Tab-separated table of N, CA, C and O in Angstrom:
chain	number	residue	atom	x	y	z
A	230	UNK	N	29.748	0.664	-17.667
A	230	UNK	CA	29.796	1.549	-16.522
A	230	UNK	C	30.579	0.873	-15.404
A	230	UNK	O	30.322	-0.255	-15.034
A	231	UNK	N	31.522	1.571	-14.862
A	231	UNK	CA	32.330	1.065	-13.759
A	231	UNK	C	31.661	1.417	-12.435
A	231	UNK	O	31.095	2.492	-12.274
A	232	UNK	N	31.744	0.476	-11.507
A	232	UNK	CA	31.304	0.754	-10.154
A	232	UNK	C	32.430	1.481	-9.441
A	232	UNK	O	33.601	1.174	-9.629
A	233	UNK	N	32.061	2.437	-8.605
A	233	UNK	CA	33.062	3.220	-7.902
A	233	UNK	C	32.551	3.577	-6.511
A	233	UNK	O	31.406	3.997	-6.349
A	234	UNK	N	33.395	3.401	-5.514
A	234	UNK	CA	33.049	3.829	-4.159
A	234	UNK	C	33.395	5.306	-4.070
A	234	UNK	O	34.552	5.691	-4.068
A	235	UNK	N	32.359	6.114	-4.024
A	235	UNK	CA	32.544	7.553	-3.912
A	235	UNK	C	32.457	7.953	-2.435
A	235	UNK	O	32.016	7.168	-1.591
A	236	UNK	N	32.860	9.160	-2.144
A	236	UNK	CA	32.868	9.644	-0.752
A	236	UNK	C	31.503	9.487	-0.083
A	236	UNK	O	31.426	9.177	1.100
A	237	UNK	N	30.426	9.691	-0.855
A	237	UNK	CA	29.098	9.610	-0.254
A	237	UNK	C	28.695	8.177	0.087
A	237	UNK	O	27.707	7.974	0.779
A	238	UNK	N	29.458	7.194	-0.356
A	238	UNK	CA	29.161	5.801	-0.030
A	238	UNK	C	30.049	5.264	1.087
A	238	UNK	O	29.842	4.161	1.567
A	239	UNK	N	31.036	6.028	1.486
A	239	UNK	CA	31.946	5.559	2.522
A	239	UNK	C	31.256	5.550	3.881
A	239	UNK	O	30.460	6.424	4.195
A	240	UNK	N	31.589	4.531	4.663
A	240	UNK	CA	31.015	4.419	6.003
A	240	UNK	C	31.861	5.145	7.039
A	240	UNK	O	31.397	5.403	8.141
A	241	UNK	N	33.113	5.427	6.697
A	241	UNK	CA	34.028	6.018	7.660
A	241	UNK	C	34.829	4.964	8.398
A	241	UNK	O	35.763	5.275	9.121
A	242	UNK	N	34.482	3.699	8.202
A	242	UNK	CA	35.237	2.596	8.793
A	242	UNK	C	36.210	2.083	7.737
A	242	UNK	O	35.782	1.621	6.680
A	243	UNK	N	37.519	2.173	8.005
A	243	UNK	CA	38.498	1.819	6.970
A	243	UNK	C	38.399	0.378	6.473
A	243	UNK	O	38.605	0.118	5.289
A	244	UNK	N	38.057	-0.555	7.342
A	244	UNK	CA	37.944	-1.958	6.917
A	244	UNK	C	36.746	-2.140	5.994
A	244	UNK	O	36.864	-2.741	4.914
A	245	UNK	N	35.593	-1.620	6.389
A	245	UNK	CA	34.374	-1.761	5.578
A	245	UNK	C	34.558	-1.067	4.228
A	245	UNK	O	34.230	-1.632	3.180
A	246	UNK	N	35.091	0.140	4.243
A	246	UNK	CA	35.282	0.875	2.986
A	246	UNK	C	36.284	0.172	2.071
A	246	UNK	O	36.080	0.096	0.858
A	247	UNK	N	37.336	-0.388	2.645
A	247	UNK	CA	38.318	-1.137	1.852
A	247	UNK	C	37.650	-2.362	1.217
A	247	UNK	O	37.860	-2.667	0.044
A	248	UNK	N	36.833	-3.044	2.004
A	248	UNK	CA	36.152	-4.230	1.486
A	248	UNK	C	35.142	-3.866	0.406
A	248	UNK	O	34.988	-4.608	-0.577
A	249	UNK	N	34.456	-2.745	0.554
A	249	UNK	CA	33.553	-2.310	-0.511
A	249	UNK	C	34.330	-2.047	-1.800
A	249	UNK	O	33.886	-2.400	-2.885
A	250	UNK	N	35.510	-1.450	-1.674
A	250	UNK	CA	36.345	-1.211	-2.857
A	250	UNK	C	36.766	-2.535	-3.508
A	250	UNK	O	36.814	-2.654	-4.723
A	251	UNK	N	37.067	-3.544	-2.690
A	251	UNK	CA	37.418	-4.859	-3.220
A	251	UNK	C	36.252	-5.445	-4.018
A	251	UNK	O	36.456	-6.024	-5.086
A	252	UNK	N	35.043	-5.309	-3.481
A	252	UNK	CA	33.862	-5.813	-4.184
A	252	UNK	C	33.692	-5.103	-5.522
A	252	UNK	O	33.461	-5.737	-6.553
A	253	UNK	N	33.791	-3.779	-5.508
A	253	UNK	CA	33.617	-3.020	-6.737
A	253	UNK	C	34.689	-3.400	-7.756
A	253	UNK	O	34.409	-3.530	-8.946
A	254	UNK	N	35.921	-3.618	-7.298
A	254	UNK	CA	36.999	-4.016	-8.211
A	254	UNK	C	36.708	-5.379	-8.830
A	254	UNK	O	36.923	-5.585	-10.036
A	255	UNK	N	36.203	-6.323	-8.037
A	255	UNK	CA	35.867	-7.649	-8.568
A	255	UNK	C	34.724	-7.568	-9.565
A	255	UNK	O	34.754	-8.223	-10.623
A	256	UNK	N	33.711	-6.762	-9.255
A	256	UNK	CA	32.587	-6.590	-10.187
A	256	UNK	C	33.068	-5.950	-11.483
A	256	UNK	O	32.682	-6.381	-12.585
A	257	UNK	N	33.914	-4.944	-11.385
A	257	UNK	CA	34.444	-4.281	-12.577
A	257	UNK	C	35.303	-5.231	-13.405
A	257	UNK	O	35.233	-5.232	-14.635
A	258	UNK	N	36.096	-6.069	-12.744
A	258	UNK	CA	36.934	-7.036	-13.465
A	258	UNK	C	36.061	-8.032	-14.220
A	258	UNK	O	36.357	-8.387	-15.365
A	259	UNK	N	34.972	-8.472	-13.596
A	259	UNK	CA	34.085	-9.407	-14.278
A	259	UNK	C	33.414	-8.745	-15.470
A	259	UNK	O	33.300	-9.339	-16.542
A	260	UNK	N	32.964	-7.511	-15.300
A	260	UNK	CA	32.325	-6.808	-16.418
A	260	UNK	C	33.317	-6.579	-17.554
A	260	UNK	O	32.963	-6.722	-18.731
A	261	UNK	N	34.558	-6.247	-17.217
A	261	UNK	CA	35.589	-6.091	-18.246
A	261	UNK	C	35.816	-7.406	-18.982
A	261	UNK	O	35.957	-7.430	-20.208
A	262	UNK	N	35.870	-8.506	-18.231
A	262	UNK	CA	36.055	-9.821	-18.850
A	262	UNK	C	34.892	-10.138	-19.793
A	262	UNK	O	35.107	-10.637	-20.905
A	263	UNK	N	33.675	-9.820	-19.365
A	263	UNK	CA	32.502	-10.047	-20.221
A	263	UNK	C	32.594	-9.217	-21.500
A	263	UNK	O	32.276	-9.704	-22.586
A	264	UNK	N	33.042	-7.989	-21.368
A	264	UNK	CA	33.161	-7.103	-22.536
A	264	UNK	C	34.187	-7.626	-23.534
A	264	UNK	O	34.120	-7.312	-24.721
A	265	UNK	N	35.120	-8.453	-23.057
A	265	UNK	CA	36.149	-9.015	-23.928
A	265	UNK	C	35.894	-10.486	-24.249
A	265	UNK	O	36.807	-11.205	-24.655
A	266	UNK	N	34.651	-10.935	-24.013
A	266	UNK	CA	34.288	-12.306	-24.336
A	266	UNK	C	34.888	-13.347	-23.421
A	266	UNK	O	34.962	-14.520	-23.775
A	267	UNK	N	35.299	-12.940	-22.213
A	267	UNK	CA	35.940	-13.870	-21.283
A	267	UNK	C	35.160	-14.014	-19.977
A	267	UNK	O	35.712	-14.425	-18.958
A	268	UNK	N	33.880	-13.680	-20.016
A	268	UNK	CA	33.067	-13.726	-18.807
A	268	UNK	C	32.961	-15.104	-18.204
A	268	UNK	O	33.029	-15.275	-16.991
A	269	UNK	N	32.791	-16.131	-19.060
A	269	UNK	CA	32.643	-17.499	-18.543
A	269	UNK	C	33.898	-17.958	-17.815
A	269	UNK	O	33.811	-18.639	-16.796
A	270	UNK	N	35.062	-17.598	-18.310
A	270	UNK	CA	36.297	-18.031	-17.649
A	270	UNK	C	36.561	-17.228	-16.377
A	270	UNK	O	37.239	-17.695	-15.473
A	271	UNK	N	36.005	-16.044	-16.285
A	271	UNK	CA	36.237	-15.180	-15.128
A	271	UNK	C	35.233	-15.419	-14.009
A	271	UNK	O	35.543	-15.160	-12.850
A	272	UNK	N	34.046	-15.927	-14.329
A	272	UNK	CA	32.974	-15.993	-13.334
A	272	UNK	C	33.319	-16.941	-12.175
A	272	UNK	O	32.947	-16.677	-11.030
A	273	UNK	N	34.032	-18.023	-12.429
A	273	UNK	CA	34.385	-18.924	-11.333
A	273	UNK	C	35.317	-18.235	-10.336
A	273	UNK	O	35.153	-18.381	-9.125
A	274	UNK	N	36.264	-17.474	-10.835
A	274	UNK	CA	37.168	-16.708	-9.964
A	274	UNK	C	36.358	-15.682	-9.169
A	274	UNK	O	36.569	-15.512	-7.962
A	275	UNK	N	35.439	-15.011	-9.835
A	275	UNK	CA	34.595	-14.021	-9.159
A	275	UNK	C	33.720	-14.691	-8.104
A	275	UNK	O	33.561	-14.170	-6.994
A	276	UNK	N	33.172	-15.861	-8.432
A	276	UNK	CA	32.320	-16.590	-7.488
A	276	UNK	C	33.109	-16.978	-6.237
A	276	UNK	O	32.613	-16.824	-5.112
A	277	UNK	N	34.327	-17.465	-6.412
A	277	UNK	CA	35.157	-17.828	-5.260
A	277	UNK	C	35.462	-16.593	-4.409
A	277	UNK	O	35.432	-16.652	-3.182
A	278	UNK	N	35.762	-15.474	-5.075
A	278	UNK	CA	36.000	-14.236	-4.339
A	278	UNK	C	34.755	-13.867	-3.535
A	278	UNK	O	34.847	-13.520	-2.354
A	279	UNK	N	33.580	-13.928	-4.169
A	279	UNK	CA	32.342	-13.528	-3.498
A	279	UNK	C	32.040	-14.389	-2.278
A	279	UNK	O	31.586	-13.870	-1.256
A	280	UNK	N	32.276	-15.699	-2.383
A	280	UNK	CA	32.015	-16.568	-1.235
A	280	UNK	C	32.873	-16.164	-0.037
A	280	UNK	O	32.381	-16.080	1.089
A	281	UNK	N	34.136	-15.916	-0.280
A	281	UNK	CA	35.028	-15.470	0.794
A	281	UNK	C	34.621	-14.079	1.271
A	281	UNK	O	34.574	-13.810	2.473
A	282	UNK	N	34.319	-13.219	0.323
A	282	UNK	CA	33.993	-11.827	0.625
A	282	UNK	C	32.789	-11.724	1.552
A	282	UNK	O	32.840	-11.015	2.557
A	283	UNK	N	31.686	-12.402	1.208
A	283	UNK	CA	30.474	-12.235	2.014
A	283	UNK	C	30.689	-12.734	3.439
A	283	UNK	O	30.206	-12.104	4.384
A	284	UNK	N	31.404	-13.838	3.598
A	284	UNK	CA	31.648	-14.326	4.958
A	284	UNK	C	32.451	-13.314	5.767
A	284	UNK	O	32.099	-12.979	6.896
A	285	UNK	N	33.524	-12.832	5.198
A	285	UNK	CA	34.423	-11.906	5.886
A	285	UNK	C	33.766	-10.537	6.071
A	285	UNK	O	33.736	-9.990	7.176
A	286	UNK	N	33.237	-9.992	4.990
A	286	UNK	CA	32.703	-8.637	5.030
A	286	UNK	C	31.453	-8.533	5.898
A	286	UNK	O	31.327	-7.597	6.702
A	287	UNK	N	30.540	-9.468	5.749
A	287	UNK	CA	29.317	-9.401	6.546
A	287	UNK	C	29.626	-9.533	8.038
A	287	UNK	O	28.993	-8.879	8.869
A	288	UNK	N	30.604	-10.344	8.392
A	288	UNK	CA	30.995	-10.456	9.809
A	288	UNK	C	31.530	-9.120	10.314
A	288	UNK	O	31.185	-8.683	11.424
A	289	UNK	N	32.345	-8.450	9.513
A	289	UNK	CA	32.878	-7.140	9.912
A	289	UNK	C	31.754	-6.113	10.067
A	289	UNK	O	31.737	-5.348	11.038
A	290	UNK	N	30.829	-6.097	9.112
A	290	UNK	CA	29.716	-5.143	9.198
A	290	UNK	C	28.848	-5.405	10.417
A	290	UNK	O	28.458	-4.475	11.124
A	291	UNK	N	28.535	-6.664	10.662
A	291	UNK	CA	27.667	-6.991	11.795
A	291	UNK	C	28.334	-6.643	13.123
A	291	UNK	O	27.669	-6.181	14.049
A	292	UNK	N	29.632	-6.808	13.202
A	292	UNK	CA	30.362	-6.404	14.402
A	292	UNK	C	30.270	-4.888	14.586
A	292	UNK	O	30.050	-4.391	15.697
A	293	UNK	N	30.423	-4.152	13.509
A	293	UNK	CA	30.324	-2.694	13.557
A	293	UNK	C	28.915	-2.260	13.970
A	293	UNK	O	28.753	-1.333	14.763
A	294	UNK	N	27.904	-2.950	13.455
A	294	UNK	CA	26.514	-2.641	13.832
A	294	UNK	C	26.317	-2.790	15.326
A	294	UNK	O	25.722	-1.929	15.971
A	295	UNK	N	26.791	-3.905	15.861
A	295	UNK	CA	26.611	-4.171	17.290
A	295	UNK	C	27.325	-3.133	18.144
A	295	UNK	O	26.759	-2.620	19.102
A	296	UNK	N	28.563	-2.824	17.792
A	296	UNK	CA	29.356	-1.877	18.580
A	296	UNK	C	28.770	-0.470	18.539
A	296	UNK	O	28.856	0.259	19.518
A	297	UNK	N	28.197	-0.093	17.400
A	297	UNK	CA	27.710	1.277	17.246
A	297	UNK	C	26.260	1.447	17.678
A	297	UNK	O	25.788	2.567	17.822
A	298	UNK	N	25.532	0.342	17.843
A	298	UNK	CA	24.118	0.438	18.181
A	298	UNK	C	23.255	0.805	16.986
A	298	UNK	O	22.154	1.329	17.143
A	299	UNK	N	23.738	0.511	15.782
A	299	UNK	CA	22.997	0.822	14.554
A	299	UNK	C	21.621	0.157	14.599
A	299	UNK	O	21.515	-1.035	14.883
A	300	UNK	N	20.542	0.928	14.334
A	300	UNK	CA	19.189	0.348	14.376
A	300	UNK	C	18.971	-0.644	13.234
A	300	UNK	O	19.674	-0.627	12.232
A	301	UNK	N	17.987	-1.497	13.403
A	301	UNK	CA	17.600	-2.492	12.402
A	301	UNK	C	18.685	-3.528	12.135
A	301	UNK	O	18.805	-4.043	11.026
A	302	UNK	N	19.452	-3.842	13.159
A	302	UNK	CA	20.520	-4.834	13.015
A	302	UNK	C	19.968	-6.173	12.517
A	302	UNK	O	20.541	-6.793	11.620
A	303	UNK	N	18.865	-6.624	13.104
A	303	UNK	CA	18.324	-7.939	12.730
A	303	UNK	C	17.921	-7.991	11.257
A	303	UNK	O	18.160	-8.987	10.585
A	304	UNK	N	17.317	-6.930	10.756
A	304	UNK	CA	16.934	-6.902	9.336
A	304	UNK	C	18.171	-6.953	8.445
A	304	UNK	O	18.176	-7.644	7.414
A	305	UNK	N	19.197	-6.234	8.836
A	305	UNK	CA	20.439	-6.225	8.055
A	305	UNK	C	21.092	-7.605	8.098
A	305	UNK	O	21.562	-8.112	7.070
A	306	UNK	N	21.081	-8.226	9.258
A	306	UNK	CA	21.649	-9.571	9.413
A	306	UNK	C	20.864	-10.576	8.565
A	306	UNK	O	21.450	-11.461	7.940
A	307	UNK	N	19.541	-10.434	8.519
A	307	UNK	CA	18.718	-11.327	7.695
A	307	UNK	C	19.024	-11.138	6.213
A	307	UNK	O	19.069	-12.110	5.457
A	308	UNK	N	19.238	-9.893	5.797
A	308	UNK	CA	19.632	-9.660	4.407
A	308	UNK	C	20.943	-10.396	4.119
A	308	UNK	O	21.071	-11.070	3.100
A	309	UNK	N	21.919	-10.257	5.011
A	309	UNK	CA	23.216	-10.915	4.827
A	309	UNK	C	23.036	-12.433	4.682
A	309	UNK	O	23.622	-13.046	3.788
A	310	UNK	N	22.240	-13.022	5.566
A	310	UNK	CA	22.037	-14.475	5.532
A	310	UNK	C	21.347	-14.898	4.232
A	310	UNK	O	21.757	-15.876	3.592
A	311	UNK	N	20.320	-14.173	3.841
A	311	UNK	CA	19.606	-14.499	2.599
A	311	UNK	C	20.479	-14.315	1.378
A	311	UNK	O	20.449	-15.138	0.445
A	312	UNK	N	21.258	-13.261	1.373
A	312	UNK	CA	22.155	-12.995	0.244
A	312	UNK	C	23.179	-14.121	0.111
A	312	UNK	O	23.421	-14.637	-0.977
A	313	UNK	N	23.770	-14.514	1.234
A	313	UNK	CA	24.782	-15.559	1.228
A	313	UNK	C	24.188	-16.885	0.752
A	313	UNK	O	24.796	-17.593	-0.059
A	314	UNK	N	22.998	-17.221	1.240
A	314	UNK	CA	22.357	-18.475	0.832
A	314	UNK	C	22.067	-18.474	-0.669
A	314	UNK	O	22.331	-19.451	-1.358
A	315	UNK	N	21.545	-17.382	-1.182
A	315	UNK	CA	21.250	-17.284	-2.625
A	315	UNK	C	22.531	-17.393	-3.439
A	315	UNK	O	22.565	-18.071	-4.481
A	316	UNK	N	23.605	-16.759	-2.979
A	316	UNK	CA	24.889	-16.834	-3.672
A	316	UNK	C	25.374	-18.283	-3.735
A	316	UNK	O	25.792	-18.764	-4.784
A	317	UNK	N	25.291	-18.984	-2.608
A	317	UNK	CA	25.723	-20.384	-2.583
A	317	UNK	C	24.867	-21.243	-3.522
A	317	UNK	O	25.385	-22.144	-4.189
A	318	UNK	N	23.582	-20.957	-3.594
A	318	UNK	CA	22.691	-21.694	-4.494
A	318	UNK	C	23.072	-21.448	-5.948
A	318	UNK	O	23.140	-22.391	-6.752
A	319	UNK	N	23.317	-20.200	-6.294
A	319	UNK	CA	23.712	-19.865	-7.672
A	319	UNK	C	24.999	-20.589	-8.045
A	319	UNK	O	25.086	-21.219	-9.102
A	320	UNK	N	25.984	-20.514	-7.168
A	320	UNK	CA	27.290	-21.106	-7.471
A	320	UNK	C	27.215	-22.629	-7.519
A	320	UNK	O	27.829	-23.260	-8.379
A	321	UNK	N	26.438	-23.216	-6.628
A	321	UNK	CA	26.348	-24.684	-6.612
A	321	UNK	C	25.621	-25.217	-7.841
A	321	UNK	O	25.735	-26.401	-8.160
A	322	UNK	N	24.907	-24.354	-8.549
A	322	UNK	CA	24.188	-24.807	-9.750
A	322	UNK	C	25.051	-24.727	-11.011
A	322	UNK	O	24.610	-25.128	-12.081
A	323	UNK	N	26.291	-24.245	-10.897
A	323	UNK	CA	27.180	-24.227	-12.058
A	323	UNK	C	27.378	-25.657	-12.544
A	323	UNK	O	27.688	-26.550	-11.742
A	324	UNK	N	27.242	-25.899	-13.842
A	324	UNK	CA	27.495	-27.252	-14.352
A	324	UNK	C	28.977	-27.625	-14.214
A	324	UNK	O	29.846	-26.751	-14.161
A	325	UNK	N	29.237	-28.918	-14.175
A	325	UNK	CA	30.615	-29.406	-14.044
A	325	UNK	C	31.487	-28.926	-15.196
A	325	UNK	O	32.692	-28.735	-15.034
A	326	UNK	N	30.879	-28.699	-16.354
A	326	UNK	CA	31.633	-28.254	-17.527
A	326	UNK	C	32.000	-26.774	-17.458
A	326	UNK	O	32.709	-26.276	-18.322
A	327	UNK	N	31.521	-26.099	-16.445
A	327	UNK	CA	31.820	-24.679	-16.283
A	327	UNK	C	30.566	-23.841	-16.398
A	327	UNK	O	29.539	-24.293	-16.903
A	328	UNK	N	30.644	-22.617	-15.930
A	328	UNK	CA	29.469	-21.739	-15.926
A	328	UNK	C	29.003	-21.400	-17.346
A	328	UNK	O	29.806	-21.288	-18.266
A	329	UNK	N	27.711	-21.240	-17.463
A	329	UNK	CA	27.104	-20.846	-18.735
A	329	UNK	C	26.975	-19.327	-18.778
A	329	UNK	O	27.221	-18.641	-17.780
A	330	UNK	N	26.541	-18.826	-19.914
A	330	UNK	CA	26.284	-17.386	-20.034
A	330	UNK	C	25.205	-16.973	-19.038
A	330	UNK	O	25.288	-15.904	-18.415
A	331	UNK	N	24.214	-17.835	-18.828
A	331	UNK	CA	23.159	-17.539	-17.847
A	331	UNK	C	23.736	-17.469	-16.435
A	331	UNK	O	23.317	-16.636	-15.623
A	332	UNK	N	24.713	-18.324	-16.132
A	332	UNK	CA	25.368	-18.286	-14.816
A	332	UNK	C	26.108	-16.970	-14.621
A	332	UNK	O	26.079	-16.385	-13.539
A	333	UNK	N	26.796	-16.521	-15.666
A	333	UNK	CA	27.496	-15.234	-15.614
A	333	UNK	C	26.485	-14.123	-15.320
A	333	UNK	O	26.711	-13.260	-14.475
A	334	UNK	N	25.356	-14.179	-16.001
A	334	UNK	CA	24.308	-13.179	-15.800
A	334	UNK	C	23.767	-13.223	-14.374
A	334	UNK	O	23.570	-12.180	-13.745
A	335	UNK	N	23.546	-14.423	-13.845
A	335	UNK	CA	23.035	-14.565	-12.468
A	335	UNK	C	24.012	-13.979	-11.452
A	335	UNK	O	23.596	-13.276	-10.524
A	336	UNK	N	25.297	-14.278	-11.609
A	336	UNK	CA	26.289	-13.728	-10.682
A	336	UNK	C	26.328	-12.209	-10.794
A	336	UNK	O	26.355	-11.492	-9.794
A	337	UNK	N	26.302	-11.711	-12.020
A	337	UNK	CA	26.339	-10.261	-12.223
A	337	UNK	C	25.128	-9.589	-11.580
A	337	UNK	O	25.266	-8.555	-10.919
A	338	UNK	N	23.955	-10.173	-11.746
A	338	UNK	CA	22.753	-9.602	-11.126
A	338	UNK	C	22.857	-9.654	-9.607
A	338	UNK	O	22.443	-8.720	-8.920
A	339	UNK	N	23.429	-10.739	-9.079
A	339	UNK	CA	23.552	-10.872	-7.626
A	339	UNK	C	24.556	-9.863	-7.063
A	339	UNK	O	24.358	-9.325	-5.983
A	340	UNK	N	25.616	-9.600	-7.803
A	340	UNK	CA	26.544	-8.541	-7.409
A	340	UNK	C	25.808	-7.203	-7.388
A	340	UNK	O	25.983	-6.394	-6.477
A	341	UNK	N	24.957	-6.982	-8.387
A	341	UNK	CA	24.175	-5.747	-8.449
A	341	UNK	C	23.295	-5.557	-7.229
A	341	UNK	O	23.137	-4.433	-6.732
A	342	UNK	N	22.718	-6.651	-6.731
A	342	UNK	CA	21.897	-6.576	-5.509
A	342	UNK	C	22.746	-6.093	-4.339
A	342	UNK	O	22.320	-5.233	-3.558
A	343	UNK	N	23.953	-6.627	-4.221
A	343	UNK	CA	24.828	-6.228	-3.116
A	343	UNK	C	25.263	-4.771	-3.252
A	343	UNK	O	25.290	-4.030	-2.259
A	344	UNK	N	25.559	-4.358	-4.448
A	344	UNK	CA	25.970	-2.962	-4.662
A	344	UNK	C	24.803	-2.017	-4.368
A	344	UNK	O	24.987	-0.969	-3.750
A	345	UNK	N	23.603	-2.418	-4.740
A	345	UNK	CA	22.421	-1.624	-4.398
A	345	UNK	C	22.254	-1.535	-2.879
A	345	UNK	O	21.915	-0.476	-2.335
A	346	UNK	N	22.517	-2.626	-2.194
A	346	UNK	CA	22.455	-2.662	-0.731
A	346	UNK	C	23.465	-1.673	-0.126
A	346	UNK	O	23.143	-0.955	0.821
A	347	UNK	N	24.652	-1.632	-0.703
A	347	UNK	CA	25.674	-0.689	-0.226
A	347	UNK	C	25.176	0.738	-0.419
A	347	UNK	O	25.309	1.574	0.471
A	348	UNK	N	24.598	0.996	-1.577
A	348	UNK	CA	24.141	2.351	-1.904
A	348	UNK	C	22.973	2.814	-1.041
A	348	UNK	O	22.721	4.006	-0.944
A	349	UNK	N	22.267	1.885	-0.423
A	349	UNK	CA	21.114	2.272	0.388
A	349	UNK	C	21.391	2.027	1.870
A	349	UNK	O	21.615	2.967	2.625
A	350	UNK	N	21.420	0.783	2.280
A	350	UNK	CA	21.530	0.449	3.705
A	350	UNK	C	22.897	0.805	4.281
A	350	UNK	O	22.988	1.417	5.345
A	351	UNK	N	23.959	0.418	3.578
A	351	UNK	CA	25.283	0.713	4.122
A	351	UNK	C	25.570	2.207	4.135
A	351	UNK	O	26.297	2.698	4.995
A	352	UNK	N	24.985	2.922	3.202
A	352	UNK	CA	25.127	4.382	3.203
A	352	UNK	C	24.483	4.956	4.485
A	352	UNK	O	25.019	5.880	5.083
A	353	UNK	N	23.361	4.373	4.893
A	353	UNK	CA	22.713	4.798	6.142
A	353	UNK	C	23.610	4.498	7.342
A	353	UNK	O	23.657	5.273	8.288
A	354	UNK	N	24.299	3.366	7.287
A	354	UNK	CA	25.244	3.048	8.359
A	354	UNK	C	26.316	4.120	8.447
A	354	UNK	O	26.642	4.586	9.541
A	355	UNK	N	26.849	4.520	7.308
A	355	UNK	CA	27.863	5.565	7.284
A	355	UNK	C	27.347	6.857	7.901
A	355	UNK	O	28.032	7.509	8.693
A	356	UNK	N	26.123	7.232	7.529
A	356	UNK	CA	25.528	8.471	8.076
A	356	UNK	C	25.330	8.334	9.585
A	356	UNK	O	25.583	9.281	10.340
A	357	UNK	N	24.903	7.159	10.033
A	357	UNK	CA	24.694	6.917	11.461
A	357	UNK	C	26.017	7.041	12.219
A	357	UNK	O	26.072	7.642	13.293
A	358	UNK	N	27.079	6.494	11.641
A	358	UNK	CA	28.380	6.543	12.300
A	358	UNK	C	28.931	7.963	12.397
A	358	UNK	O	29.651	8.293	13.319
A	359	UNK	N	28.574	8.791	11.408
A	359	UNK	CA	29.062	10.168	11.397
A	359	UNK	C	28.205	11.117	12.226
A	359	UNK	O	28.625	12.221	12.529
A	360	UNK	N	27.015	10.687	12.594
A	360	UNK	CA	26.094	11.571	13.340
A	360	UNK	C	26.489	11.671	14.797
A	360	UNK	O	27.210	10.923	15.347
């Protein structure tokens, strides 16, 4: 199953929506690599993308929250901080010889958490911005 940013998931902010599409593309590329037996070689590239992505994307979202007066900013910010810390922990546990199948699974599950967050909390942000 491919992840796709549909109209109902868009926030209306071109930067945030573009970044969500980048995340979905990276997740889809990793899943495609796994389907072709290349997940272990792809996961390090995906992990590097995710580290950059969360720093950049979460900063953009938090700025948008502040400017718009979106409620529950602190809870959303705490999710971002916890997500980033867990991601760094997962990646730092990769063995020197390269990620294992379990590491690929951990990254994939962690991407799933972020996509679920987009489908719930970020969708609410989009509705708030359009109201």
